[in-house]
Coordinates of C-alpha atoms in Angstrom, one line a residue:
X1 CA 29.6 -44.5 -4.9
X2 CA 31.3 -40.9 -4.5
X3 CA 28.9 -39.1 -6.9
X4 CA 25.8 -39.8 -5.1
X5 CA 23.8 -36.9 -4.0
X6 CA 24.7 -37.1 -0.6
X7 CA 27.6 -37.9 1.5
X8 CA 27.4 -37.9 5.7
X9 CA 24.1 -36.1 5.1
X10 CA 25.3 -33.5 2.9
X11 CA 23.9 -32.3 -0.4
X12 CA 26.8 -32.3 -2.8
X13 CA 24.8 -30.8 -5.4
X14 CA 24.2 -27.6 -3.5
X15 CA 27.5 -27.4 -2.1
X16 CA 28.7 -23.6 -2.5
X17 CA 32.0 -22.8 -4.4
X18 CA 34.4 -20.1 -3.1
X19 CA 36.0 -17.7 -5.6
X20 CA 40.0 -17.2 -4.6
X21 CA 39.0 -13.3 -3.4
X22 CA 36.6 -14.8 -1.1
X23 CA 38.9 -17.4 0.3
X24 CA 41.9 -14.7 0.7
X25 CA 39.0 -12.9 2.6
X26 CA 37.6 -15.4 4.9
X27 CA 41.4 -17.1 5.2
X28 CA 42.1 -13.4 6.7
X29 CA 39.1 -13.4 8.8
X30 CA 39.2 -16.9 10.2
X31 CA 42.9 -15.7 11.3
X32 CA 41.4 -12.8 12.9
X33 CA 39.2 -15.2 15.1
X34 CA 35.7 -14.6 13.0
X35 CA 34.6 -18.4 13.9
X36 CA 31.4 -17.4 11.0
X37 CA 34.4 -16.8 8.3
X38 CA 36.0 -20.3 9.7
X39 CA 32.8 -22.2 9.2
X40 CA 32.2 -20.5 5.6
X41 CA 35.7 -21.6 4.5
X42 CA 35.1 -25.5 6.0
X43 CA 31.5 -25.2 3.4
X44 CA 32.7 -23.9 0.5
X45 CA 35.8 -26.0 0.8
X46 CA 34.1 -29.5 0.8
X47 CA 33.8 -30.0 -2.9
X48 CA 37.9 -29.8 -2.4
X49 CA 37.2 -33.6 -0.2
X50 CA 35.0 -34.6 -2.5
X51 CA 37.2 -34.6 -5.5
X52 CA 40.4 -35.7 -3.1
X53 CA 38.8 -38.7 -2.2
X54 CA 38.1 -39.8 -5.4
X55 CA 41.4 -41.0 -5.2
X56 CA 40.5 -43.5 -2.6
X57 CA 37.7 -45.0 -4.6
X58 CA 39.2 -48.6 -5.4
X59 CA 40.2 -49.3 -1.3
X60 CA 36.1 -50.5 -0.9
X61 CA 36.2 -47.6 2.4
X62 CA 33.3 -46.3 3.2
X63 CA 32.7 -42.8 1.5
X64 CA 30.9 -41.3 4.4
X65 CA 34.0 -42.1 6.7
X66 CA 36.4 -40.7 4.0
X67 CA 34.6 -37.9 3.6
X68 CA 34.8 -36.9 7.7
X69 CA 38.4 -38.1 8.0
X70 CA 39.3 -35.5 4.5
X71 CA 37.0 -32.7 6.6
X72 CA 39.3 -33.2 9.5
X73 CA 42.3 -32.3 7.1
X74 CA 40.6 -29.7 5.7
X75 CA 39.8 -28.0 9.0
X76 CA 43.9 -28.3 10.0
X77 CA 44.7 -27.0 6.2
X78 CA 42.3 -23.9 7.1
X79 CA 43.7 -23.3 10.9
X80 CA 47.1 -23.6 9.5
X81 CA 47.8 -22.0 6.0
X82 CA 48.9 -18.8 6.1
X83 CA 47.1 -16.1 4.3
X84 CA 51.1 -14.0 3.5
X85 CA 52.3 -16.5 2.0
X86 CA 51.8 -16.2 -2.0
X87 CA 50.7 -19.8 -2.8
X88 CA 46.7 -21.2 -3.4
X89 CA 44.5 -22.4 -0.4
X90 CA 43.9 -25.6 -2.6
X91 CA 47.8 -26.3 -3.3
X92 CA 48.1 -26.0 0.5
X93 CA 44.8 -28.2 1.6
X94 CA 44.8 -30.8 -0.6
X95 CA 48.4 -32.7 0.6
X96 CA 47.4 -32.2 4.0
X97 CA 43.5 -33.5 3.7
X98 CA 45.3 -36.5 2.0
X99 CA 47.6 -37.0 4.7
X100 CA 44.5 -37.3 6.7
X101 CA 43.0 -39.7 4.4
X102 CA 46.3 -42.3 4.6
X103 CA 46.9 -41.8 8.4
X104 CA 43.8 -42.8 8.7
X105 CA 43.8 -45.7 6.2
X106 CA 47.1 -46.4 8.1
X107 CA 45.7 -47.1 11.4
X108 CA 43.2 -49.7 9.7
X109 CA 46.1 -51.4 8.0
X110 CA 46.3 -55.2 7.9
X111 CA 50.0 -55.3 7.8
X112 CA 51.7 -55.6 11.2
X113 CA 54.3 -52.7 11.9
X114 CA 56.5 -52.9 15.0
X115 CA 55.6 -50.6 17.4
X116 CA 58.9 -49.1 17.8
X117 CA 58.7 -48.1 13.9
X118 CA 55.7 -46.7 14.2
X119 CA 56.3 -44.2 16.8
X120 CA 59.2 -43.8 15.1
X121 CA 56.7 -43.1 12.1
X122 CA 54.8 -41.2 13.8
X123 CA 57.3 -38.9 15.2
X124 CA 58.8 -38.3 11.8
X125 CA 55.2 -37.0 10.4
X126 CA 54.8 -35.0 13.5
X127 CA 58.1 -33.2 12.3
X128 CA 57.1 -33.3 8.7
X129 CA 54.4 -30.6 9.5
X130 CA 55.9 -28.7 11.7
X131 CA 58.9 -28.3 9.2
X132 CA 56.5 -27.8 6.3
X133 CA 54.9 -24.8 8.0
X134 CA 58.2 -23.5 9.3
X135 CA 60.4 -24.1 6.1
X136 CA 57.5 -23.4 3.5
X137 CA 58.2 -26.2 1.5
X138 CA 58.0 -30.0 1.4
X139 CA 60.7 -31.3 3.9
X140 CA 63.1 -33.9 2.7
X141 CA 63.9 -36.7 4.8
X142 CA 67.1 -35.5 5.4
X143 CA 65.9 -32.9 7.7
X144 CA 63.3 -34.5 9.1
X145 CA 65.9 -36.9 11.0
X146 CA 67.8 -33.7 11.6
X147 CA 64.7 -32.3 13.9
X148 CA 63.8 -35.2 15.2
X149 CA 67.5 -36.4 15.9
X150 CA 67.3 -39.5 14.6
X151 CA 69.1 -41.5 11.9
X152 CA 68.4 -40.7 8.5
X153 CA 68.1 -44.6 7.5
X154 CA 65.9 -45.2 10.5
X155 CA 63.0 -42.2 9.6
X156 CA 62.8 -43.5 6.0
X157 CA 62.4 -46.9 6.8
X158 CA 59.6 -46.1 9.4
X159 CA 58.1 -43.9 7.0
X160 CA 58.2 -46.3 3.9
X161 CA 56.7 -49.3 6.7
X162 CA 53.3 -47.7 6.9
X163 CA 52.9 -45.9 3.7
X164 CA 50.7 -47.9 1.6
X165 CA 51.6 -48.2 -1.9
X166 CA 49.9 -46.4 -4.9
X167 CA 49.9 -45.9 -8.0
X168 CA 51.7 -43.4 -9.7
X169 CA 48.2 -43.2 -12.5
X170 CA 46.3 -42.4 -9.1
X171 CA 44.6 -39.1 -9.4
X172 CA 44.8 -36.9 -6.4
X173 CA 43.0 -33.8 -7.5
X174 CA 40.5 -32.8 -10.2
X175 CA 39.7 -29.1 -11.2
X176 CA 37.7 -28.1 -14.3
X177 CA 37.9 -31.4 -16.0
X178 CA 42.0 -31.3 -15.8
X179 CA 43.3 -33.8 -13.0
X180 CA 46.3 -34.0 -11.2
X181 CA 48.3 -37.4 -11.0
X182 CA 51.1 -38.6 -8.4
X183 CA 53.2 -38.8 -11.3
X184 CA 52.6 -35.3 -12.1
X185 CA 54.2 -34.4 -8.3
X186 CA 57.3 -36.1 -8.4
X187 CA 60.4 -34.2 -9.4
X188 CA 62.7 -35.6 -11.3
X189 CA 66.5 -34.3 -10.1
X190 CA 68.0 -37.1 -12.6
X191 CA 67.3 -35.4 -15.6
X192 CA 69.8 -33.2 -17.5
X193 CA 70.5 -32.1 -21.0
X194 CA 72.2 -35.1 -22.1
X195 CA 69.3 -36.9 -22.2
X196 CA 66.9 -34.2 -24.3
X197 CA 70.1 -32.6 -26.3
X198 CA 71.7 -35.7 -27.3
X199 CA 69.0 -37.3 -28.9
X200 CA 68.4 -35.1 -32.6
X201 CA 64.7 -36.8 -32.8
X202 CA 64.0 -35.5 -29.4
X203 CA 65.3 -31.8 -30.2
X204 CA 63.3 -31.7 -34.0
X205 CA 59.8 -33.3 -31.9
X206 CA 60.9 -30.0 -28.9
X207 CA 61.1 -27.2 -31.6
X208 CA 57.9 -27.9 -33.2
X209 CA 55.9 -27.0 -30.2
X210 CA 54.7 -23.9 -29.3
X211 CA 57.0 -21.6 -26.8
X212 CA 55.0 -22.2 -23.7
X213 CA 54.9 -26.1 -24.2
X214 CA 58.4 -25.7 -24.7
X215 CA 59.5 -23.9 -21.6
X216 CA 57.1 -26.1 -19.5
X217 CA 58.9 -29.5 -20.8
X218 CA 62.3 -27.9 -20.3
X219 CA 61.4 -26.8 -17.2
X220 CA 60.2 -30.1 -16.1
X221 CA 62.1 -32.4 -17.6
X222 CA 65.4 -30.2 -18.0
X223 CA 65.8 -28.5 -14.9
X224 CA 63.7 -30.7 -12.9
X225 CA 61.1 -28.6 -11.2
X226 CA 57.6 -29.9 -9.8
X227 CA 55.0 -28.9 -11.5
X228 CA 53.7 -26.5 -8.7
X229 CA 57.2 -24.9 -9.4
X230 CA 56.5 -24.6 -13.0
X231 CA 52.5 -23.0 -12.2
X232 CA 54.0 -20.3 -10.0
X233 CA 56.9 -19.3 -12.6
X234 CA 54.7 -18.7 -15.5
X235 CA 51.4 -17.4 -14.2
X236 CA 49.0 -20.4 -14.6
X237 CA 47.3 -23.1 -12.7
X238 CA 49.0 -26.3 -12.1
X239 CA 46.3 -28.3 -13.9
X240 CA 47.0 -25.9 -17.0
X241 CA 50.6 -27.0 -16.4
X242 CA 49.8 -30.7 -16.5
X243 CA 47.2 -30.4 -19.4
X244 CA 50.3 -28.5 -21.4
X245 CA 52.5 -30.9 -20.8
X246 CA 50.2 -34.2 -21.4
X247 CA 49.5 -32.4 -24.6
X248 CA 52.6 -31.7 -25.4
X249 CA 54.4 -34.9 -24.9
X250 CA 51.5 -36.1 -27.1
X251 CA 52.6 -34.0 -30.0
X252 CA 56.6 -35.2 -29.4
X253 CA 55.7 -38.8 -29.8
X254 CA 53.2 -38.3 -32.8
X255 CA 56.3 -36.7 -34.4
X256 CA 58.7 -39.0 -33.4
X257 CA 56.9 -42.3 -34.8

């Protein structure tokens, strides 16, 4: 259904693909008010929707309606990103074209939320953004209810009431044949040494990889950090990252059984 030629009239197969120089170029342009460099960017940006809303395929939505609501959150991603800041126009767009995508899945949802908690909801993703582009980083709940005022108890339970579930095996971006999975964005703050140094299978399986697989598992697993995090400390994409690390894990459980 999402590979078909075209999509809300559009041929995907002669969709034009931006090279990162041209999209720092246009970004800078669009900012300068050059509505032709605004329009380029929303064209050679919709292969980015296309492969985002592969990860819708199994809710039976129409693709054409997917497809307009992700080109929505790709317009706000391109009148919002900042061009300073030292982080890729895709790392930016995609979270906020798929926040497009599940607010408006969200509004179609069979399951009843109170009013009040959705306002309350709604409120809270209001702030989200707003804190996102002011703090540069992904706000936690925590200071979400801080900006909004509200109790911290009351904005996540609003916010878990009309998120719908997923898996964590969903994929929520593809680039070059590497995807990117929601387990591959979570961070995980629990881990610690005690778990990777006090198991000597674990250590032997770590040492036989090569330094970069290494440092990315220790990285990830050891001090925690996203894989986004990871990407921007050691030069490489993120999908490198989580090709790396799939491999990698591979070769520690090949060795281990």
């Amino acid at each position: 259904m999402y590979n078909k030629v075209e999509i809300c009239g559009v041929n995907t197969s002669k969709l034009k693909t931006l090279s990162e120089n041209e999209k720092k170029r246009l970004l800078q342009e669009s900012k300068a008010g050059n509505k032709n460099a605004r329009e380029e960017l929303i064209n050679g940006n919709l292969r980015l929707v296309l492969s985002v809303i592969q990860s819708f395929r199994n809710r039976n939505e129409n693709p054409d309606d997917l497809f307009q609501v992700g080109c929505i959150g790709l317009i706000k991603a391109i009148d919002n990103f900042d061009p300073t800041l030292d982080v890729k126009f895709s790392t930016y767009a995609v979270p906020m074209i798929i926040g497009e995508l599940r607010r408006y899945l969200r509004d179609f949802n069979s399951i009843r939320v109170p009013r009040s908690m959705r306002d309350v909801a709604y409120r809270a993703l209001k702030a989200k953004e707003a804190l996102s582009l002011k703090l540069s980083h992904e706000p936690t709940v925590e200071e979400i209810a801080k900006e909004m005022g509200e109790d911290v108890k009351t904005v996540s339970s609003a916010l878990d009431a009309i998120m719908e579930p997923i898996s964590l095996y969903d994929p929520i971006y593809s680039e070059n044949g590497d995807s990117l999975y929601v387990l591959d964005q979570i961070r995980d703050d629990s881990s610690n040494d005690e778990i990777w140094l006090d198991n000597i299978a674990i250590k032997n399986a770590l040492n036989t990889l090569g330094e970069r697989e290494k440092s990315i598992l220790l990285m990830r697993f050891y001090n925690g950090k996203t894989q986004t995090e990871v990407s921007q400390e050691i030069g490489i994409s993120q999908a490198q990252v989580s090709r790396l690390e799939k491999n990698a894990l591979e070769k520690m459980k090949k060795h281990m059984s």
